[in-house]
PDB file of C-alpha atoms in Angstrom:
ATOM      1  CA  UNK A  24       0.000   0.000   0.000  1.00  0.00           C
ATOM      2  CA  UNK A  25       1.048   3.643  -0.741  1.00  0.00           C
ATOM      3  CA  UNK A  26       0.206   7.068   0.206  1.00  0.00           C
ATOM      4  CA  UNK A  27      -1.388   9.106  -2.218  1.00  0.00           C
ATOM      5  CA  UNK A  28      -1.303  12.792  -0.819  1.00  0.00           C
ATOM      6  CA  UNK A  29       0.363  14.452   1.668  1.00  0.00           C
ATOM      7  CA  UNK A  30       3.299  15.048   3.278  1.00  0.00           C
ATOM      8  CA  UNK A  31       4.484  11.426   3.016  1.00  0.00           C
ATOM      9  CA  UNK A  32       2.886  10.771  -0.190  1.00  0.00           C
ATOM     10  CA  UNK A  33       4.437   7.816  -1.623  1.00  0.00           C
ATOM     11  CA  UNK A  34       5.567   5.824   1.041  1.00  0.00           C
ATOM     12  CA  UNK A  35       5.016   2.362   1.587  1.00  0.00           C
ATOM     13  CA  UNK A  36       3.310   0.589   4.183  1.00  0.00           C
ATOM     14  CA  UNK A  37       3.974  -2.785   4.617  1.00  0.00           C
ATOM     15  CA  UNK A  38       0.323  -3.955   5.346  1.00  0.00           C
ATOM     16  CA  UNK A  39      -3.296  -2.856   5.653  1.00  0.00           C
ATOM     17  CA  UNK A  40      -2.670  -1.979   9.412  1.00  0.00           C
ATOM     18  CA  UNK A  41      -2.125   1.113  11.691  1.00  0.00           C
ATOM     19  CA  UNK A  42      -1.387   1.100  15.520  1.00  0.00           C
ATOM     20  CA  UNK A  43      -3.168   3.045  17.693  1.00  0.00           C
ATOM     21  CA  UNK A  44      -5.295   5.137  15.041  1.00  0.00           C
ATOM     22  CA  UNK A  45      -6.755   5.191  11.788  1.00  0.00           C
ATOM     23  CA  UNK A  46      -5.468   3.656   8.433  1.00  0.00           C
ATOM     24  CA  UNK A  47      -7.736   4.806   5.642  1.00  0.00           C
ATOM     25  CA  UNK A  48      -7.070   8.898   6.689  1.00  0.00           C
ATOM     26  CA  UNK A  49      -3.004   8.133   6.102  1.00  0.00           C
ATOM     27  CA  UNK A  50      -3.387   6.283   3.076  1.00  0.00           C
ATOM     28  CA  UNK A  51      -5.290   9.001   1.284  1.00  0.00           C
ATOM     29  CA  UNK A  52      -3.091  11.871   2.766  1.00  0.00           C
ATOM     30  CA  UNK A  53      -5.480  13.308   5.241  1.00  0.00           C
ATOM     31  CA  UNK A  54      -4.154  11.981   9.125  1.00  0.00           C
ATOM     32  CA  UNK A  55      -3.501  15.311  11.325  1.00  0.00           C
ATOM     33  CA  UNK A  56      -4.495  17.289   8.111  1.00  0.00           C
ATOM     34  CA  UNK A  57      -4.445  19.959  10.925  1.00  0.00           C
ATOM     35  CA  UNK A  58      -0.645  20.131  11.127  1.00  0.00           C
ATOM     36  CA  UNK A  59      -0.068  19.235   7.959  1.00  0.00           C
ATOM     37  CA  UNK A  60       1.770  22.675   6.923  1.00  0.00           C
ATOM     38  CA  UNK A  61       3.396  22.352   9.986  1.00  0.00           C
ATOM     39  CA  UNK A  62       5.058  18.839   8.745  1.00  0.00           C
ATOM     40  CA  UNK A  63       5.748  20.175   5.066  1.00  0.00           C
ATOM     41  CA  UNK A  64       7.827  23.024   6.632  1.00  0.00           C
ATOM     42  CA  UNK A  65      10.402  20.189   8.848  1.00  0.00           C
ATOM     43  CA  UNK A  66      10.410  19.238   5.614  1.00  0.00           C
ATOM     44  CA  UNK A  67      11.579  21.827   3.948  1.00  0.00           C
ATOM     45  CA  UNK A  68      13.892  22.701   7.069  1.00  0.00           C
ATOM     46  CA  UNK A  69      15.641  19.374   6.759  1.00  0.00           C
ATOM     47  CA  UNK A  70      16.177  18.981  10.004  1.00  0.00           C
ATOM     48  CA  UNK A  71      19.673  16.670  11.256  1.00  0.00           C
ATOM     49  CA  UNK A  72      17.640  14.687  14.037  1.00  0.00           C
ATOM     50  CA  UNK A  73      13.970  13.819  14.996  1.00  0.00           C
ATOM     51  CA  UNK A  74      12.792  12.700  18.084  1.00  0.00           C
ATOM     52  CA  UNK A  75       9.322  11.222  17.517  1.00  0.00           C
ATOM     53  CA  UNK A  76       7.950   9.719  20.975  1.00  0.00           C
ATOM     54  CA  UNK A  77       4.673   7.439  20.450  1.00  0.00           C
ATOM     55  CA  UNK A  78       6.082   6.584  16.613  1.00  0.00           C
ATOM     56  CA  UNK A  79       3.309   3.874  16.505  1.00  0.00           C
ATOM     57  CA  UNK A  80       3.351   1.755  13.505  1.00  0.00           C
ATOM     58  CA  UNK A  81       6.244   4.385  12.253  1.00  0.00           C
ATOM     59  CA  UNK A  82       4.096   6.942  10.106  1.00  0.00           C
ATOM     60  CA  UNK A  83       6.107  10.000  11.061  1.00  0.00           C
ATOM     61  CA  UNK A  84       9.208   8.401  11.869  1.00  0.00           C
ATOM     62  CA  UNK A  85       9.514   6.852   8.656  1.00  0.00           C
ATOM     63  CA  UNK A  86       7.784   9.859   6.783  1.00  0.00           C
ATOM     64  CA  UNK A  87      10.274  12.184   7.949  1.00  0.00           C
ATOM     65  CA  UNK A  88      13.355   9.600   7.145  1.00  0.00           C
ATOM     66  CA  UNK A  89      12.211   9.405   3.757  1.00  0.00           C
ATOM     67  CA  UNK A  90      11.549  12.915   3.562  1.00  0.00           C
ATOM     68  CA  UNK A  91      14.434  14.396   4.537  1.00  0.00           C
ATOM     69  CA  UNK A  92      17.254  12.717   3.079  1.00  0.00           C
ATOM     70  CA  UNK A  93      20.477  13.106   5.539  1.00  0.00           C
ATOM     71  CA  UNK A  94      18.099  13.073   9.020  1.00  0.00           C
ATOM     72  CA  UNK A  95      18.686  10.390  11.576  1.00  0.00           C
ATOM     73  CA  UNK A  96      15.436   9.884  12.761  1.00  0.00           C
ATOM     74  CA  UNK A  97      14.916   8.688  17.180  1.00  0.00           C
ATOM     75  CA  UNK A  98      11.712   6.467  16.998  1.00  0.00           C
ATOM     76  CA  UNK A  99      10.488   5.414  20.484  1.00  0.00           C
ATOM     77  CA  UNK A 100       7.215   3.536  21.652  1.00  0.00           C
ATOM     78  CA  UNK A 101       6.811   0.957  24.520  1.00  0.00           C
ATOM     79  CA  UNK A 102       4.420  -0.937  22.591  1.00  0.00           C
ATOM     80  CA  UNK A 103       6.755  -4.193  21.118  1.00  0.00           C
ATOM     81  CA  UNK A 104       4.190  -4.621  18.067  1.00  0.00           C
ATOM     82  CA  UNK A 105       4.700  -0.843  16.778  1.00  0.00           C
ATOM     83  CA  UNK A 106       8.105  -1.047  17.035  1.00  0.00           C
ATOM     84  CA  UNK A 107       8.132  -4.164  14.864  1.00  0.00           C
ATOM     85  CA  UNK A 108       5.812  -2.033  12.599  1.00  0.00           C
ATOM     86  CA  UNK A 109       7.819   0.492  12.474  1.00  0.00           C
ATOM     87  CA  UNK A 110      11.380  -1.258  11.533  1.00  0.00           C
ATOM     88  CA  UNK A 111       9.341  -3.079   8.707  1.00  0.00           C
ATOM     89  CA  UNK A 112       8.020  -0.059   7.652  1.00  0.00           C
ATOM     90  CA  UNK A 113      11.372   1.608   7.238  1.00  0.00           C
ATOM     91  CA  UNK A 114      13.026  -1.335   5.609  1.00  0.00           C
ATOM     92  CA  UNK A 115      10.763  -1.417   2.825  1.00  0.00           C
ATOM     93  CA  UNK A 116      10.646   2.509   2.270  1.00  0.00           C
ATOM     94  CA  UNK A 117      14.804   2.267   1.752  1.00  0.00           C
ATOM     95  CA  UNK A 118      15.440   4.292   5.128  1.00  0.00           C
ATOM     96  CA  UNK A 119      16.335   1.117   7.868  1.00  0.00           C
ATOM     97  CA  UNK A 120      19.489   2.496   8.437  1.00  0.00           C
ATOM     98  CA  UNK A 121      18.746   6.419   9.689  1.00  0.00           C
ATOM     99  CA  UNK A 122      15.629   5.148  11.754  1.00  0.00           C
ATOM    100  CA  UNK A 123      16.657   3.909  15.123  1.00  0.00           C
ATOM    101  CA  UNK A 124      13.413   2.189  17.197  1.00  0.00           C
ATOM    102  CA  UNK A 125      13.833   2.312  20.773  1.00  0.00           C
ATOM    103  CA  UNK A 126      11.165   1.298  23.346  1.00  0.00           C
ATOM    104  CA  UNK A 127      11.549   3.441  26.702  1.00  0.00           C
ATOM    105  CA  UNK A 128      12.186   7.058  26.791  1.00  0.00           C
ATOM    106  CA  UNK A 129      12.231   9.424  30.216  1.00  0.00           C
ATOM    107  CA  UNK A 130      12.866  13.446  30.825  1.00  0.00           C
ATOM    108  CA  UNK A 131      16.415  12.110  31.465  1.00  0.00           C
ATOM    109  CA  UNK A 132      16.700  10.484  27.889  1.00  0.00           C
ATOM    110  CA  UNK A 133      17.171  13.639  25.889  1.00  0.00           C
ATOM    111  CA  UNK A 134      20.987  14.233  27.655  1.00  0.00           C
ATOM    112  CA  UNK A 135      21.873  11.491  25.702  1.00  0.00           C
ATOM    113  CA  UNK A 136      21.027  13.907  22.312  1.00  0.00           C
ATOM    114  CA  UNK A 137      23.727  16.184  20.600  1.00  0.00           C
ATOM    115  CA  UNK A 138      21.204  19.414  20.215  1.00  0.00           C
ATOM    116  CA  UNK A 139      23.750  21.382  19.038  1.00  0.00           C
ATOM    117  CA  UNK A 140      22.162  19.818  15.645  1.00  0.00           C
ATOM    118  CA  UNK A 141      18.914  20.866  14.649  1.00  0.00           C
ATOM    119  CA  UNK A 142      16.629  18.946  15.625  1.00  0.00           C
ATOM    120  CA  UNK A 143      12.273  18.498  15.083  1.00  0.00           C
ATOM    121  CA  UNK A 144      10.687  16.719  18.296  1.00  0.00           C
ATOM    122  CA  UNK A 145       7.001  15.117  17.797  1.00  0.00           C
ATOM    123  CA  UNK A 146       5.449  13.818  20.555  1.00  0.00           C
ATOM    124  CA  UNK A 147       2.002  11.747  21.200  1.00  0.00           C
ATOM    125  CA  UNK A 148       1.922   9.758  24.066  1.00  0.00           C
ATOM    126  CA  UNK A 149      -1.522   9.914  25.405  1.00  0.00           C
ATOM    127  CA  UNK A 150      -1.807  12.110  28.520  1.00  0.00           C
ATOM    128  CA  UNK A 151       2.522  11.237  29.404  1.00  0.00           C
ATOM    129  CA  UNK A 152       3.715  14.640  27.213  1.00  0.00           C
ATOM    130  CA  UNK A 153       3.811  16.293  30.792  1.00  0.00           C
ATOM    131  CA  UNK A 154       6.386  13.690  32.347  1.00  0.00           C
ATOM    132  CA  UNK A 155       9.173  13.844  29.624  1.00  0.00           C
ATOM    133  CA  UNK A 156       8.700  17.546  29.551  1.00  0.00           C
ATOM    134  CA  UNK A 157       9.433  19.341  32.635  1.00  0.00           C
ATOM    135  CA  UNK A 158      11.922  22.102  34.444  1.00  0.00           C
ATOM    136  CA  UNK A 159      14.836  19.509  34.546  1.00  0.00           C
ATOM    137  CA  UNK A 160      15.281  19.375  30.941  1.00  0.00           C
ATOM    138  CA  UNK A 161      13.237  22.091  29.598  1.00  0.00           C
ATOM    139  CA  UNK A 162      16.940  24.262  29.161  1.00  0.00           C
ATOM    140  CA  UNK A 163      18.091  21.552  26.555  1.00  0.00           C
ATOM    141  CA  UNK A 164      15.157  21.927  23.691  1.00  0.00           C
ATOM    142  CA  UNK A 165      15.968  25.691  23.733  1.00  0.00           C
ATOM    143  CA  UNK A 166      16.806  25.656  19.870  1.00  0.00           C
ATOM    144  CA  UNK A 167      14.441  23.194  18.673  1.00  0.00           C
ATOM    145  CA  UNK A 168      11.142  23.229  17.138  1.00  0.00           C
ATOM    146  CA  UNK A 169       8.472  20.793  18.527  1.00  0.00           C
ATOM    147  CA  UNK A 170       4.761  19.285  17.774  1.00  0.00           C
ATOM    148  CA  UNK A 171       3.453  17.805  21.140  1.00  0.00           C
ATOM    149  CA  UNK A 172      -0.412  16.840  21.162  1.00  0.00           C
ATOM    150  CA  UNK A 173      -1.986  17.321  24.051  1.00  0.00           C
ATOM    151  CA  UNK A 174      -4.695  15.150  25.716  1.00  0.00           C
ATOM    152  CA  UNK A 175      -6.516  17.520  28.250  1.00  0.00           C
ATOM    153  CA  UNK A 176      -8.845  14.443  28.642  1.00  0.00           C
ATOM    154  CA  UNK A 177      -6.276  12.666  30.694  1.00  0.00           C
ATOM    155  CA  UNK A 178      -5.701  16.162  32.818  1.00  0.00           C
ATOM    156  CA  UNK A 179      -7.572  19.159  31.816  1.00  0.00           C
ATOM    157  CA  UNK A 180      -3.754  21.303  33.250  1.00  0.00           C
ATOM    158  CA  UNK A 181      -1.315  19.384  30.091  1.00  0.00           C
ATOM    159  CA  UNK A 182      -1.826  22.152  27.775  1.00  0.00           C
ATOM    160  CA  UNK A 183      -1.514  24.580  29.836  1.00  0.00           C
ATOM    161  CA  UNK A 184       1.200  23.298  32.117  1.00  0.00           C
ATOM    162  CA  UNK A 185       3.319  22.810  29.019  1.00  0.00           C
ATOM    163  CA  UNK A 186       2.341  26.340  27.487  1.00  0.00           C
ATOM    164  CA  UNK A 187       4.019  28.320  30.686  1.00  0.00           C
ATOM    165  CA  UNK A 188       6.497  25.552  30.762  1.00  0.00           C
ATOM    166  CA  UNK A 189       7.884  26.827  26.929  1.00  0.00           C
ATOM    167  CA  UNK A 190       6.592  30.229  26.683  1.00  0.00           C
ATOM    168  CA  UNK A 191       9.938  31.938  28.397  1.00  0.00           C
ATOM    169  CA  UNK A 192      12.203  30.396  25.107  1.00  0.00           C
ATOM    170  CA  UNK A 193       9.330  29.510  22.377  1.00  0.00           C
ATOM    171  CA  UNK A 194       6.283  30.820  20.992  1.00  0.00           C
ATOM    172  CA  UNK A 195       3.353  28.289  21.490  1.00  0.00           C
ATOM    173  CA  UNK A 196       0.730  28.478  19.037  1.00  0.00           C
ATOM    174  CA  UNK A 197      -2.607  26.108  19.641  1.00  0.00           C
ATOM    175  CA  UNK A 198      -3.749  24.151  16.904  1.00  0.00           C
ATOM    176  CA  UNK A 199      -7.148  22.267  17.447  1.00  0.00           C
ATOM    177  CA  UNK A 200      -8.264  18.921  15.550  1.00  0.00           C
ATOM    178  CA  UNK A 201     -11.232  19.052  13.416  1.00  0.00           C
ATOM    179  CA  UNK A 202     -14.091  16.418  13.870  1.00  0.00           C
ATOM    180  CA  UNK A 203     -14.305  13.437  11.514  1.00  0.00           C
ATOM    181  CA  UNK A 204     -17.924  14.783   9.939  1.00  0.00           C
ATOM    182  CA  UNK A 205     -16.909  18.370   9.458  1.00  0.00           C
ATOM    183  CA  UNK A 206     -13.601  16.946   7.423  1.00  0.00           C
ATOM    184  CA  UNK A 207     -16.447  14.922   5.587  1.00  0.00           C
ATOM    185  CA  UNK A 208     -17.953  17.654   4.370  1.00  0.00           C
ATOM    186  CA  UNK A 209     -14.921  20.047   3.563  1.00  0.00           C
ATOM    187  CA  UNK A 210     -11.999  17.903   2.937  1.00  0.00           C
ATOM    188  CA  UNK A 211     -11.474  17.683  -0.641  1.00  0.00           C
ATOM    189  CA  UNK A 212      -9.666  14.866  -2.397  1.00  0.00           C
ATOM    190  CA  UNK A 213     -10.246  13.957  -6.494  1.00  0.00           C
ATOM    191  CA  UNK A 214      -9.873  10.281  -5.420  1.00  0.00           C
ATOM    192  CA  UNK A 215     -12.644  10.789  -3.633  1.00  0.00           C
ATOM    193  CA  UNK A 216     -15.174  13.165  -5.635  1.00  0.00           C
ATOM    194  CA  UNK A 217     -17.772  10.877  -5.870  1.00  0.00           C
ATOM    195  CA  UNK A 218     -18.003   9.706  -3.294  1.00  0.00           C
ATOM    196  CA  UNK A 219     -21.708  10.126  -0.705  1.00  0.00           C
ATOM    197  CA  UNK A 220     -20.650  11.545   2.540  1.00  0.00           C
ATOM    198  CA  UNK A 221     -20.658   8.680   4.643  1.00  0.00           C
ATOM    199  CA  UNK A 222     -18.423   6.774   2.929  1.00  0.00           C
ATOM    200  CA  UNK A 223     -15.723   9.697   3.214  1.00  0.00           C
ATOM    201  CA  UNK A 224     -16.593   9.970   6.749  1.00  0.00           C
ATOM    202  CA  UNK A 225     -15.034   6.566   7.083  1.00  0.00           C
ATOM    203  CA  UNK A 226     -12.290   7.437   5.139  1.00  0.00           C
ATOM    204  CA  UNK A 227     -11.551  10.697   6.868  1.00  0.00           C
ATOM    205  CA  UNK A 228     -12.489   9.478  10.499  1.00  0.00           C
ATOM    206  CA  UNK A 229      -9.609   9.368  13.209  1.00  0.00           C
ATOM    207  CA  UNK A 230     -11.628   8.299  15.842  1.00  0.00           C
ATOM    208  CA  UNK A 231     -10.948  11.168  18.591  1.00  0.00           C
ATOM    209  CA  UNK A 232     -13.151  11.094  21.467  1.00  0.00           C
ATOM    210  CA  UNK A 233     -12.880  14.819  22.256  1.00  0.00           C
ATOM    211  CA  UNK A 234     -11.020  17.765  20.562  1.00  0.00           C
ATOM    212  CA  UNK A 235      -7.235  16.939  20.646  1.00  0.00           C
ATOM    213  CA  UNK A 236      -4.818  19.852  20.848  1.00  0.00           C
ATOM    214  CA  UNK A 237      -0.908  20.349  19.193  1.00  0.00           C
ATOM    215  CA  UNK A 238       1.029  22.760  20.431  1.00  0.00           C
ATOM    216  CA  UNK A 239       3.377  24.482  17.706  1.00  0.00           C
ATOM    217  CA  UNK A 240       6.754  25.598  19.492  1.00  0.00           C
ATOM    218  CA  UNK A 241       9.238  27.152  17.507  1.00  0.00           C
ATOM    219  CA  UNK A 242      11.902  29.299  19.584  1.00  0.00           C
ATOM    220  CA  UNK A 243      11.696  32.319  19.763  1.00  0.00           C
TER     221      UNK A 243
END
């Protein structure tokens, strides 16, 4: 299977499967549409290292290696089954060798990082973004830009907390997702033009429970 749109159009998956969120919305190009410009601009930016905490079944971690051509991308996730995911993924998209899959990371783990390189962080680890973020480490991601999402379901304070935590070396903007039947009836795709709205629904839909936020932190 291949991507048709987006960022990572073109790249391979190698099976009909996802880990921990939808398939059919990354095949056609429109997973995290909301960030989207966001990801085309690390692109362009070419950043030496990413750090992509929660890398699932791989989709940015591998994205971003095949992307950007020279970048040694830092793919962790404690579940064993998207880590597998993710080294097939990268074997068969020609990038094995700059993606490095690691299972545990801490708010210690990031001295081990040279970030005298430039360097793009994602993070999306389901309410956790708070722990590996904090005032014992916040001093090393002074030069580097970062896409954490947010789950104020877990603890209505994450966004926030992580906001004033940034704010004295970054600018934090707030990006909100967009719910699966308003991206039915906007989101506009020619592989999809004739389709009914349901259908795209299904094709759009990312499953999420209550509006997710990414904070956008570029320093200042």
């Amino acid at each position: 299977f291949q991507l048709l749109n987006g960022p990572f159009n073109g790249m391979k998956y190698p099976g009909f499967r996802s880990k921990s969120s939808s398939l059919y919305s990354k095949l056609i190009g429109s997973y995290e549409m909301e960030i989207s410009d966001y990801i085309f601009s690390a692109i362009d930016n070419k950043y030496e290292q990413v750090i992509d905490v929660g890398c699932a079944e791989g989709y940015y971690a591998v994205g971003l290696a095949l992307k950007i051509e020279k970048a040694i991308i830092y793919a962790y996730d404690i579940d064993a089954e998207a880590r597998k995911l993710t080294s097939k993924m990268a074997f068969i998209n020609g990038v094995k060798e700059r993606v490095i899959v690691r299972k545990n990371i801490n708010s210690s783990s990031f001295n081990e990082f040279d970030f005298s390189k430039s360097t793009l962080i994602i993070c999306d680890i389901e309410g956790q973004e708070r722990l590996i973020f904090n005032s014992s480490n916040i001093k090393l991601f002074k030069n580097c830009f970062l896409i954490i999402e947010t789950h104020d379901w877990v603890d209505i304070n994450i966004s926030t907390d992580l906001e004033n935590l940034f704010s004295p070396t970054h600018n934090v903007k707030t990006i909100q997702s967009t719910s699966d039947n308003i991206k039915a009836k906007n989101y506009i795709f020619s592989e999809l033009e004739n389709l009914d709205l349901l259908t795209k629904y299904r094709i759009f839909e990312e499953g999420r429970r209550y509006v997710d936020e990414w904070l956008i932190i570029s320093p200042k």
